[in-house]
Amino acid sequence: MRRLLSIAPVLLWLVTPLAFAQLPGITSQPLPGGGQSWSLPVQTLVFITSLTFIPAILLMMTSFTRIIIVFGLLRNALGTPSAPPNQVLLGLALFLTFFIMSPVIDKIYVDAYQPFSEEKISMQEALEKGAQPLREFMLRQTREADLGLFARLAEYRPVAGT
């Protein structure tokens, strides 16, 4: 019995690789255009990880923050600090944000997601084409003076128009 217990760890160590033999490997294949195609487990990991950034994206890249600030100021101006409740204000702000962002979301869907899902473009191209409408939206919401200020702080060359 004692001999069997001393051999058991060695046997388990030898058998362990067989348990993982069926798992797909993480692979990367170069594409003709210079990009890479990743295996499905890596794509799934990247997708699920990117889902965690949705709240930050909602706050930083949409008009949600402006809307909720205006609702808060309006509620205080009316003299009702607790009515309507925060949950109602957040729901209204989310609804208005999706309403305001719907043209941008539609453009991302048509220009980036549909060609990517039909495998007409690579993931890298889809990300670049999907980022463009967001950039344009955010630039329309930013004053040129603010862009110039941050360009000076970062010691970039002057931005056109400032």
Short mmCIF file of N, CA and C in Angstrom, two decimals:
data_model
loop_
_atom_site.label_atom_id
_atom_site.label_comp_id
_atom_site.label_asym_id
_atom_site.label_seq_id
_atom_site.Cartn_x
_atom_site.Cartn_y
_atom_site.Cartn_z
N MET A 1 0.82 -1.20 0.00
CA MET A 1 0.00 0.00 0.00
C MET A 1 0.86 1.26 0.00
N ARG A 2 1.91 1.21 0.82
CA ARG A 2 2.79 2.36 0.92
C ARG A 2 3.51 2.60 -0.42
N ARG A 3 3.87 1.52 -1.08
CA ARG A 3 4.54 1.62 -2.38
C ARG A 3 3.60 2.22 -3.43
N LEU A 4 2.30 1.84 -3.38
CA LEU A 4 1.30 2.37 -4.32
C LEU A 4 1.13 3.87 -4.12
N LEU A 5 1.12 4.31 -2.87
CA LEU A 5 0.98 5.75 -2.59
C LEU A 5 2.20 6.54 -3.07
N SER A 6 3.36 5.93 -3.06
CA SER A 6 4.54 6.64 -3.53
C SER A 6 4.60 6.70 -5.06
N ILE A 7 3.97 5.73 -5.74
CA ILE A 7 3.96 5.71 -7.20
C ILE A 7 2.82 6.56 -7.77
N ALA A 8 1.75 6.77 -7.01
CA ALA A 8 0.56 7.49 -7.48
C ALA A 8 0.88 8.90 -8.01
N PRO A 9 1.68 9.72 -7.32
CA PRO A 9 1.97 11.05 -7.87
C PRO A 9 2.68 11.00 -9.23
N VAL A 10 3.57 10.03 -9.40
CA VAL A 10 4.28 9.91 -10.67
C VAL A 10 3.31 9.51 -11.78
N LEU A 11 2.40 8.59 -11.49
CA LEU A 11 1.41 8.18 -12.48
C LEU A 11 0.48 9.33 -12.85
N LEU A 12 0.06 10.08 -11.85
CA LEU A 12 -0.80 11.24 -12.13
C LEU A 12 -0.06 12.29 -12.97
N TRP A 13 1.21 12.46 -12.68
CA TRP A 13 2.01 13.41 -13.44
C TRP A 13 2.13 12.99 -14.90
N LEU A 14 2.23 11.69 -15.14
CA LEU A 14 2.35 11.18 -16.50
C LEU A 14 1.02 11.22 -17.26
N VAL A 15 -0.10 11.08 -16.55
CA VAL A 15 -1.42 11.01 -17.18
C VAL A 15 -2.02 12.41 -17.41
N THR A 16 -1.57 13.40 -16.67
CA THR A 16 -2.15 14.74 -16.75
C THR A 16 -2.14 15.32 -18.16
N PRO A 17 -1.07 15.22 -18.94
CA PRO A 17 -1.12 15.78 -20.31
C PRO A 17 -2.20 15.16 -21.19
N LEU A 18 -2.55 13.92 -20.92
CA LEU A 18 -3.59 13.28 -21.72
C LEU A 18 -4.96 13.92 -21.49
N ALA A 19 -5.17 14.46 -20.29
CA ALA A 19 -6.45 15.09 -19.99
C ALA A 19 -6.65 16.36 -20.83
N PHE A 20 -5.56 17.01 -21.18
CA PHE A 20 -5.65 18.26 -21.93
C PHE A 20 -5.37 18.07 -23.42
N ALA A 21 -5.29 16.85 -23.87
CA ALA A 21 -4.96 16.58 -25.27
C ALA A 21 -6.05 17.05 -26.22
N GLN A 22 -7.31 17.08 -25.80
CA GLN A 22 -8.42 17.45 -26.66
C GLN A 22 -8.61 18.96 -26.79
N LEU A 23 -8.02 19.74 -25.90
CA LEU A 23 -8.23 21.19 -25.92
C LEU A 23 -7.57 21.82 -27.14
N PRO A 24 -8.26 22.77 -27.80
CA PRO A 24 -7.64 23.43 -28.95
C PRO A 24 -6.52 24.35 -28.50
N GLY A 25 -5.51 24.44 -29.29
CA GLY A 25 -4.38 25.29 -28.96
C GLY A 25 -4.65 26.74 -29.31
N ILE A 26 -3.87 27.60 -28.71
CA ILE A 26 -3.95 29.02 -29.03
C ILE A 26 -3.01 29.25 -30.20
N THR A 27 -3.59 29.62 -31.32
CA THR A 27 -2.78 29.77 -32.52
C THR A 27 -2.94 31.17 -33.10
N SER A 28 -1.94 31.56 -33.82
CA SER A 28 -1.95 32.83 -34.54
C SER A 28 -1.44 32.56 -35.94
N GLN A 29 -2.22 32.94 -36.93
CA GLN A 29 -1.82 32.71 -38.32
C GLN A 29 -1.65 34.04 -39.02
N PRO A 30 -0.51 34.25 -39.66
CA PRO A 30 -0.32 35.50 -40.39
C PRO A 30 -1.23 35.57 -41.61
N LEU A 31 -1.73 36.77 -41.88
CA LEU A 31 -2.59 37.00 -43.04
C LEU A 31 -1.78 37.65 -44.15
N PRO A 32 -2.26 37.57 -45.39
CA PRO A 32 -1.51 38.16 -46.51
C PRO A 32 -1.29 39.67 -46.37
N GLY A 33 -2.24 40.39 -45.77
CA GLY A 33 -2.13 41.83 -45.65
C GLY A 33 -1.21 42.28 -44.54
N GLY A 34 -0.61 41.35 -43.80
CA GLY A 34 0.28 41.72 -42.71
C GLY A 34 -0.36 41.59 -41.35
N GLY A 35 -1.65 41.29 -41.27
CA GLY A 35 -2.32 41.13 -39.98
C GLY A 35 -2.18 39.72 -39.45
N GLN A 36 -2.96 39.42 -38.42
CA GLN A 36 -2.94 38.09 -37.83
C GLN A 36 -4.36 37.62 -37.60
N SER A 37 -4.56 36.32 -37.70
CA SER A 37 -5.83 35.71 -37.39
C SER A 37 -5.64 34.84 -36.15
N TRP A 38 -6.38 35.13 -35.09
CA TRP A 38 -6.23 34.41 -33.83
C TRP A 38 -7.25 33.29 -33.74
N SER A 39 -6.93 32.29 -32.94
CA SER A 39 -7.83 31.15 -32.76
C SER A 39 -9.08 31.58 -31.98
N LEU A 40 -10.10 30.76 -32.04
CA LEU A 40 -11.38 31.08 -31.40
C LEU A 40 -11.27 31.31 -29.90
N PRO A 41 -10.49 30.52 -29.13
CA PRO A 41 -10.38 30.82 -27.70
C PRO A 41 -9.82 32.21 -27.42
N VAL A 42 -8.86 32.65 -28.21
CA VAL A 42 -8.28 33.98 -28.00
C VAL A 42 -9.30 35.05 -28.37
N GLN A 43 -10.02 34.86 -29.47
CA GLN A 43 -11.04 35.82 -29.86
C GLN A 43 -12.13 35.91 -28.80
N THR A 44 -12.52 34.76 -28.23
CA THR A 44 -13.54 34.76 -27.17
C THR A 44 -13.04 35.49 -25.94
N LEU A 45 -11.79 35.25 -25.55
CA LEU A 45 -11.21 35.93 -24.40
C LEU A 45 -11.19 37.44 -24.60
N VAL A 46 -10.78 37.87 -25.78
CA VAL A 46 -10.73 39.31 -26.07
C VAL A 46 -12.13 39.91 -26.05
N PHE A 47 -13.11 39.20 -26.60
CA PHE A 47 -14.48 39.70 -26.63
C PHE A 47 -15.05 39.83 -25.22
N ILE A 48 -14.89 38.81 -24.40
CA ILE A 48 -15.44 38.84 -23.04
C ILE A 48 -14.73 39.90 -22.20
N THR A 49 -13.42 40.04 -22.40
CA THR A 49 -12.69 41.08 -21.69
C THR A 49 -13.16 42.47 -22.11
N SER A 50 -13.42 42.63 -23.40
CA SER A 50 -13.88 43.94 -23.88
C SER A 50 -15.26 44.29 -23.34
N LEU A 51 -16.06 43.30 -23.01
CA LEU A 51 -17.38 43.58 -22.44
C LEU A 51 -17.27 44.30 -21.09
N THR A 52 -16.18 44.08 -20.36
CA THR A 52 -16.02 44.74 -19.07
C THR A 52 -15.80 46.24 -19.23
N PHE A 53 -15.41 46.68 -20.42
CA PHE A 53 -15.16 48.10 -20.64
C PHE A 53 -16.40 48.86 -21.11
N ILE A 54 -17.52 48.19 -21.27
CA ILE A 54 -18.72 48.87 -21.76
C ILE A 54 -19.16 50.02 -20.85
N PRO A 55 -19.17 49.86 -19.51
CA PRO A 55 -19.54 51.03 -18.69
C PRO A 55 -18.60 52.22 -18.88
N ALA A 56 -17.31 51.95 -18.99
CA ALA A 56 -16.36 53.05 -19.20
C ALA A 56 -16.57 53.71 -20.56
N ILE A 57 -16.84 52.90 -21.57
CA ILE A 57 -17.11 53.44 -22.91
C ILE A 57 -18.37 54.30 -22.88
N LEU A 58 -19.39 53.83 -22.17
CA LEU A 58 -20.64 54.58 -22.06
C LEU A 58 -20.39 55.94 -21.43
N LEU A 59 -19.55 55.99 -20.41
CA LEU A 59 -19.28 57.25 -19.73
C LEU A 59 -18.38 58.18 -20.54
N MET A 60 -17.38 57.63 -21.22
CA MET A 60 -16.37 58.48 -21.85
C MET A 60 -16.65 58.83 -23.31
N MET A 61 -17.35 57.99 -24.04
CA MET A 61 -17.47 58.20 -25.47
C MET A 61 -18.87 58.57 -25.93
N THR A 62 -19.78 58.79 -25.01
CA THR A 62 -21.14 59.16 -25.39
C THR A 62 -21.54 60.43 -24.66
N SER A 63 -22.76 60.86 -24.89
CA SER A 63 -23.27 62.06 -24.24
C SER A 63 -23.95 61.74 -22.91
N PHE A 64 -23.80 60.52 -22.41
CA PHE A 64 -24.45 60.10 -21.17
C PHE A 64 -24.09 61.02 -20.01
N THR A 65 -22.81 61.34 -19.86
CA THR A 65 -22.37 62.16 -18.73
C THR A 65 -23.01 63.54 -18.77
N ARG A 66 -23.05 64.15 -19.92
CA ARG A 66 -23.69 65.47 -20.04
C ARG A 66 -25.17 65.41 -19.69
N ILE A 67 -25.84 64.39 -20.16
CA ILE A 67 -27.28 64.27 -19.92
C ILE A 67 -27.56 64.09 -18.44
N ILE A 68 -26.82 63.21 -17.77
CA ILE A 68 -27.09 62.96 -16.35
C ILE A 68 -26.74 64.18 -15.50
N ILE A 69 -25.72 64.95 -15.91
CA ILE A 69 -25.40 66.18 -15.18
C ILE A 69 -26.52 67.19 -15.33
N VAL A 70 -27.04 67.34 -16.54
CA VAL A 70 -28.15 68.28 -16.77
C VAL A 70 -29.38 67.84 -15.97
N PHE A 71 -29.67 66.54 -15.95
CA PHE A 71 -30.81 66.06 -15.15
C PHE A 71 -30.61 66.35 -13.66
N GLY A 72 -29.39 66.18 -13.17
CA GLY A 72 -29.12 66.47 -11.76
C GLY A 72 -29.29 67.94 -11.45
N LEU A 73 -28.78 68.81 -12.33
CA LEU A 73 -28.95 70.25 -12.13
C LEU A 73 -30.42 70.65 -12.21
N LEU A 74 -31.14 70.07 -13.15
CA LEU A 74 -32.56 70.37 -13.29
C LEU A 74 -33.35 69.95 -12.05
N ARG A 75 -33.02 68.78 -11.53
CA ARG A 75 -33.71 68.30 -10.33
C ARG A 75 -33.45 69.23 -9.15
N ASN A 76 -32.20 69.68 -8.99
CA ASN A 76 -31.90 70.60 -7.90
C ASN A 76 -32.53 71.97 -8.13
N ALA A 77 -32.60 72.42 -9.38
CA ALA A 77 -33.22 73.72 -9.68
C ALA A 77 -34.71 73.70 -9.38
N LEU A 78 -35.34 72.55 -9.56
CA LEU A 78 -36.77 72.44 -9.25
C LEU A 78 -37.02 72.31 -7.75
N GLY A 79 -35.95 72.13 -6.97
CA GLY A 79 -36.10 72.03 -5.52
C GLY A 79 -36.58 70.67 -5.05
N THR A 80 -36.38 69.65 -5.85
CA THR A 80 -36.78 68.29 -5.46
C THR A 80 -35.55 67.38 -5.51
N PRO A 81 -34.73 67.40 -4.44
CA PRO A 81 -33.48 66.65 -4.49
C PRO A 81 -33.63 65.13 -4.54
N SER A 82 -34.83 64.61 -4.25
CA SER A 82 -34.98 63.15 -4.26
C SER A 82 -36.06 62.67 -5.23
N ALA A 83 -36.72 63.59 -5.92
CA ALA A 83 -37.76 63.17 -6.86
C ALA A 83 -37.47 63.81 -8.20
N PRO A 84 -37.40 63.12 -9.25
CA PRO A 84 -37.47 61.67 -9.40
C PRO A 84 -36.20 61.00 -8.87
N PRO A 85 -36.32 59.72 -8.50
CA PRO A 85 -35.16 59.02 -7.95
C PRO A 85 -34.03 58.87 -8.98
N ASN A 86 -32.85 58.62 -8.48
CA ASN A 86 -31.68 58.47 -9.35
C ASN A 86 -31.87 57.37 -10.39
N GLN A 87 -32.55 56.31 -10.02
CA GLN A 87 -32.77 55.20 -10.95
C GLN A 87 -33.57 55.66 -12.17
N VAL A 88 -34.55 56.50 -11.95
CA VAL A 88 -35.35 57.03 -13.06
C VAL A 88 -34.50 57.95 -13.94
N LEU A 89 -33.70 58.81 -13.30
CA LEU A 89 -32.84 59.71 -14.07
C LEU A 89 -31.83 58.92 -14.90
N LEU A 90 -31.25 57.87 -14.32
CA LEU A 90 -30.30 57.05 -15.06
C LEU A 90 -30.97 56.35 -16.24
N GLY A 91 -32.19 55.87 -16.03
CA GLY A 91 -32.92 55.22 -17.12
C GLY A 91 -33.21 56.20 -18.25
N LEU A 92 -33.66 57.40 -17.90
CA LEU A 92 -33.91 58.42 -18.92
C LEU A 92 -32.63 58.82 -19.65
N ALA A 93 -31.54 58.96 -18.89
CA ALA A 93 -30.26 59.32 -19.51
C ALA A 93 -29.78 58.23 -20.46
N LEU A 94 -29.94 56.97 -20.07
CA LEU A 94 -29.56 55.86 -20.96
C LEU A 94 -30.40 55.86 -22.23
N PHE A 95 -31.71 56.07 -22.08
CA PHE A 95 -32.59 56.10 -23.24
C PHE A 95 -32.19 57.23 -24.19
N LEU A 96 -31.98 58.43 -23.65
CA LEU A 96 -31.60 59.56 -24.50
C LEU A 96 -30.21 59.35 -25.13
N THR A 97 -29.31 58.72 -24.38
CA THR A 97 -27.98 58.44 -24.92
C THR A 97 -28.07 57.51 -26.12
N PHE A 98 -28.86 56.44 -26.00
CA PHE A 98 -29.00 55.52 -27.13
C PHE A 98 -29.72 56.19 -28.30
N PHE A 99 -30.64 57.10 -28.00
CA PHE A 99 -31.33 57.84 -29.05
C PHE A 99 -30.34 58.75 -29.79
N ILE A 100 -29.51 59.45 -29.04
CA ILE A 100 -28.53 60.37 -29.64
C ILE A 100 -27.45 59.60 -30.40
N MET A 101 -27.03 58.45 -29.85
CA MET A 101 -25.94 57.68 -30.44
C MET A 101 -26.39 56.73 -31.55
N SER A 102 -27.69 56.62 -31.81
CA SER A 102 -28.16 55.64 -32.79
C SER A 102 -27.57 55.85 -34.19
N PRO A 103 -27.40 57.08 -34.70
CA PRO A 103 -26.76 57.21 -36.02
C PRO A 103 -25.31 56.70 -36.02
N VAL A 104 -24.60 56.94 -34.93
CA VAL A 104 -23.21 56.48 -34.83
C VAL A 104 -23.18 54.96 -34.76
N ILE A 105 -24.06 54.37 -33.96
CA ILE A 105 -24.12 52.92 -33.82
C ILE A 105 -24.51 52.28 -35.15
N ASP A 106 -25.46 52.89 -35.86
CA ASP A 106 -25.85 52.36 -37.17
C ASP A 106 -24.68 52.38 -38.16
N LYS A 107 -23.92 53.48 -38.14
CA LYS A 107 -22.78 53.57 -39.05
C LYS A 107 -21.71 52.53 -38.71
N ILE A 108 -21.47 52.31 -37.42
CA ILE A 108 -20.51 51.28 -37.01
C ILE A 108 -21.00 49.91 -37.47
N TYR A 109 -22.29 49.67 -37.33
CA TYR A 109 -22.85 48.37 -37.72
C TYR A 109 -22.70 48.13 -39.22
N VAL A 110 -23.04 49.15 -40.01
CA VAL A 110 -23.00 49.00 -41.47
C VAL A 110 -21.56 48.96 -41.99
N ASP A 111 -20.70 49.85 -41.49
CA ASP A 111 -19.34 49.97 -42.03
C ASP A 111 -18.36 48.95 -41.48
N ALA A 112 -18.56 48.51 -40.23
CA ALA A 112 -17.57 47.64 -39.61
C ALA A 112 -18.09 46.24 -39.30
N TYR A 113 -19.24 46.15 -38.62
CA TYR A 113 -19.68 44.83 -38.17
C TYR A 113 -20.17 43.94 -39.30
N GLN A 114 -21.02 44.48 -40.18
CA GLN A 114 -21.54 43.63 -41.27
C GLN A 114 -20.43 43.07 -42.16
N PRO A 115 -19.49 43.90 -42.65
CA PRO A 115 -18.42 43.31 -43.46
C PRO A 115 -17.56 42.30 -42.68
N PHE A 116 -17.35 42.58 -41.38
CA PHE A 116 -16.56 41.64 -40.57
C PHE A 116 -17.30 40.32 -40.38
N SER A 117 -18.60 40.39 -40.11
CA SER A 117 -19.36 39.15 -39.91
C SER A 117 -19.49 38.34 -41.19
N GLU A 118 -19.43 39.01 -42.34
CA GLU A 118 -19.45 38.31 -43.63
C GLU A 118 -18.05 37.94 -44.09
N GLU A 119 -17.05 38.19 -43.22
CA GLU A 119 -15.64 37.88 -43.47
C GLU A 119 -15.09 38.57 -44.71
N LYS A 120 -15.58 39.79 -44.97
CA LYS A 120 -15.06 40.59 -46.08
C LYS A 120 -13.85 41.42 -45.64
N ILE A 121 -13.78 41.74 -44.33
CA ILE A 121 -12.65 42.50 -43.80
C ILE A 121 -12.12 41.78 -42.56
N SER A 122 -10.89 42.10 -42.18
CA SER A 122 -10.28 41.49 -41.00
C SER A 122 -10.76 42.20 -39.74
N MET A 123 -10.42 41.61 -38.59
CA MET A 123 -10.81 42.22 -37.32
C MET A 123 -10.13 43.58 -37.15
N GLN A 124 -8.88 43.69 -37.56
CA GLN A 124 -8.16 44.95 -37.45
C GLN A 124 -8.84 46.04 -38.28
N GLU A 125 -9.23 45.72 -39.50
CA GLU A 125 -9.93 46.69 -40.34
C GLU A 125 -11.28 47.06 -39.74
N ALA A 126 -11.97 46.07 -39.16
CA ALA A 126 -13.27 46.34 -38.54
C ALA A 126 -13.11 47.29 -37.35
N LEU A 127 -12.06 47.09 -36.56
CA LEU A 127 -11.82 47.99 -35.43
C LEU A 127 -11.53 49.40 -35.90
N GLU A 128 -10.73 49.53 -36.95
CA GLU A 128 -10.41 50.86 -37.48
C GLU A 128 -11.65 51.54 -38.05
N LYS A 129 -12.44 50.80 -38.83
CA LYS A 129 -13.65 51.39 -39.41
C LYS A 129 -14.71 51.67 -38.35
N GLY A 130 -14.76 50.87 -37.29
CA GLY A 130 -15.72 51.10 -36.22
C GLY A 130 -15.33 52.26 -35.33
N ALA A 131 -14.04 52.53 -35.21
CA ALA A 131 -13.58 53.64 -34.36
C ALA A 131 -13.80 54.99 -35.03
N GLN A 132 -13.81 55.03 -36.34
CA GLN A 132 -13.93 56.31 -37.05
C GLN A 132 -15.21 57.07 -36.73
N PRO A 133 -16.41 56.46 -36.75
CA PRO A 133 -17.61 57.22 -36.40
C PRO A 133 -17.59 57.73 -34.95
N LEU A 134 -17.00 56.95 -34.04
CA LEU A 134 -16.89 57.41 -32.66
C LEU A 134 -15.96 58.62 -32.56
N ARG A 135 -14.85 58.58 -33.28
CA ARG A 135 -13.94 59.72 -33.29
C ARG A 135 -14.64 60.98 -33.80
N GLU A 136 -15.36 60.83 -34.90
CA GLU A 136 -16.06 61.98 -35.47
C GLU A 136 -17.09 62.54 -34.50
N PHE A 137 -17.83 61.65 -33.82
CA PHE A 137 -18.83 62.10 -32.85
C PHE A 137 -18.16 62.85 -31.71
N MET A 138 -17.08 62.29 -31.17
CA MET A 138 -16.41 62.93 -30.04
C MET A 138 -15.78 64.26 -30.44
N LEU A 139 -15.23 64.34 -31.65
CA LEU A 139 -14.65 65.61 -32.10
C LEU A 139 -15.72 66.68 -32.28
N ARG A 140 -16.91 66.29 -32.74
CA ARG A 140 -18.00 67.27 -32.87
C ARG A 140 -18.44 67.79 -31.50
N GLN A 141 -18.24 67.02 -30.44
CA GLN A 141 -18.67 67.42 -29.11
C GLN A 141 -17.58 68.15 -28.33
N THR A 142 -16.41 68.33 -28.93
CA THR A 142 -15.29 68.95 -28.24
C THR A 142 -15.00 70.31 -28.85
N ARG A 143 -14.82 71.30 -27.99
CA ARG A 143 -14.50 72.64 -28.49
C ARG A 143 -13.06 72.69 -28.99
N GLU A 144 -12.82 73.50 -30.01
CA GLU A 144 -11.48 73.62 -30.57
C GLU A 144 -10.51 74.20 -29.56
N ALA A 145 -10.99 75.10 -28.70
CA ALA A 145 -10.11 75.69 -27.68
C ALA A 145 -9.62 74.61 -26.71
N ASP A 146 -10.50 73.67 -26.37
CA ASP A 146 -10.09 72.58 -25.48
C ASP A 146 -9.07 71.67 -26.16
N LEU A 147 -9.28 71.39 -27.45
CA LEU A 147 -8.31 70.58 -28.18
C LEU A 147 -6.95 71.28 -28.22
N GLY A 148 -6.97 72.58 -28.47
CA GLY A 148 -5.73 73.35 -28.49
C GLY A 148 -5.03 73.34 -27.14
N LEU A 149 -5.80 73.46 -26.05
CA LEU A 149 -5.23 73.44 -24.71
C LEU A 149 -4.50 72.12 -24.46
N PHE A 150 -5.16 71.02 -24.75
CA PHE A 150 -4.54 69.72 -24.50
C PHE A 150 -3.37 69.46 -25.45
N ALA A 151 -3.44 70.00 -26.66
CA ALA A 151 -2.31 69.86 -27.58
C ALA A 151 -1.10 70.62 -27.06
N ARG A 152 -1.34 71.82 -26.50
CA ARG A 152 -0.23 72.59 -25.92
C ARG A 152 0.33 71.88 -24.69
N LEU A 153 -0.55 71.34 -23.85
CA LEU A 153 -0.08 70.63 -22.66
C LEU A 153 0.74 69.39 -23.02
N ALA A 154 0.37 68.73 -24.09
CA ALA A 154 1.10 67.54 -24.53
C ALA A 154 2.29 67.90 -25.41
N GLU A 155 2.47 69.21 -25.67
CA GLU A 155 3.55 69.71 -26.51
C GLU A 155 3.48 69.16 -27.93
N TYR A 156 2.26 69.03 -28.44
CA TYR A 156 2.06 68.67 -29.84
C TYR A 156 2.09 69.95 -30.66
N ARG A 157 2.23 69.79 -31.96
CA ARG A 157 2.16 70.95 -32.84
C ARG A 157 0.73 71.49 -32.78
N PRO A 158 0.51 72.76 -33.08
CA PRO A 158 -0.83 73.37 -32.95
C PRO A 158 -1.88 72.65 -33.78
N VAL A 159 -3.07 72.58 -33.20
CA VAL A 159 -4.21 71.99 -33.90
C VAL A 159 -4.80 73.05 -34.82
N ALA A 160 -5.22 72.67 -36.00
CA ALA A 160 -5.78 73.62 -36.96
C ALA A 160 -6.98 74.32 -36.37
N GLY A 161 -7.02 75.64 -36.46
CA GLY A 161 -8.17 76.41 -36.01
C GLY A 161 -8.01 76.99 -34.61
N THR A 162 -6.87 76.71 -33.93
CA THR A 162 -6.69 77.28 -32.58
C THR A 162 -5.50 78.19 -32.55
#
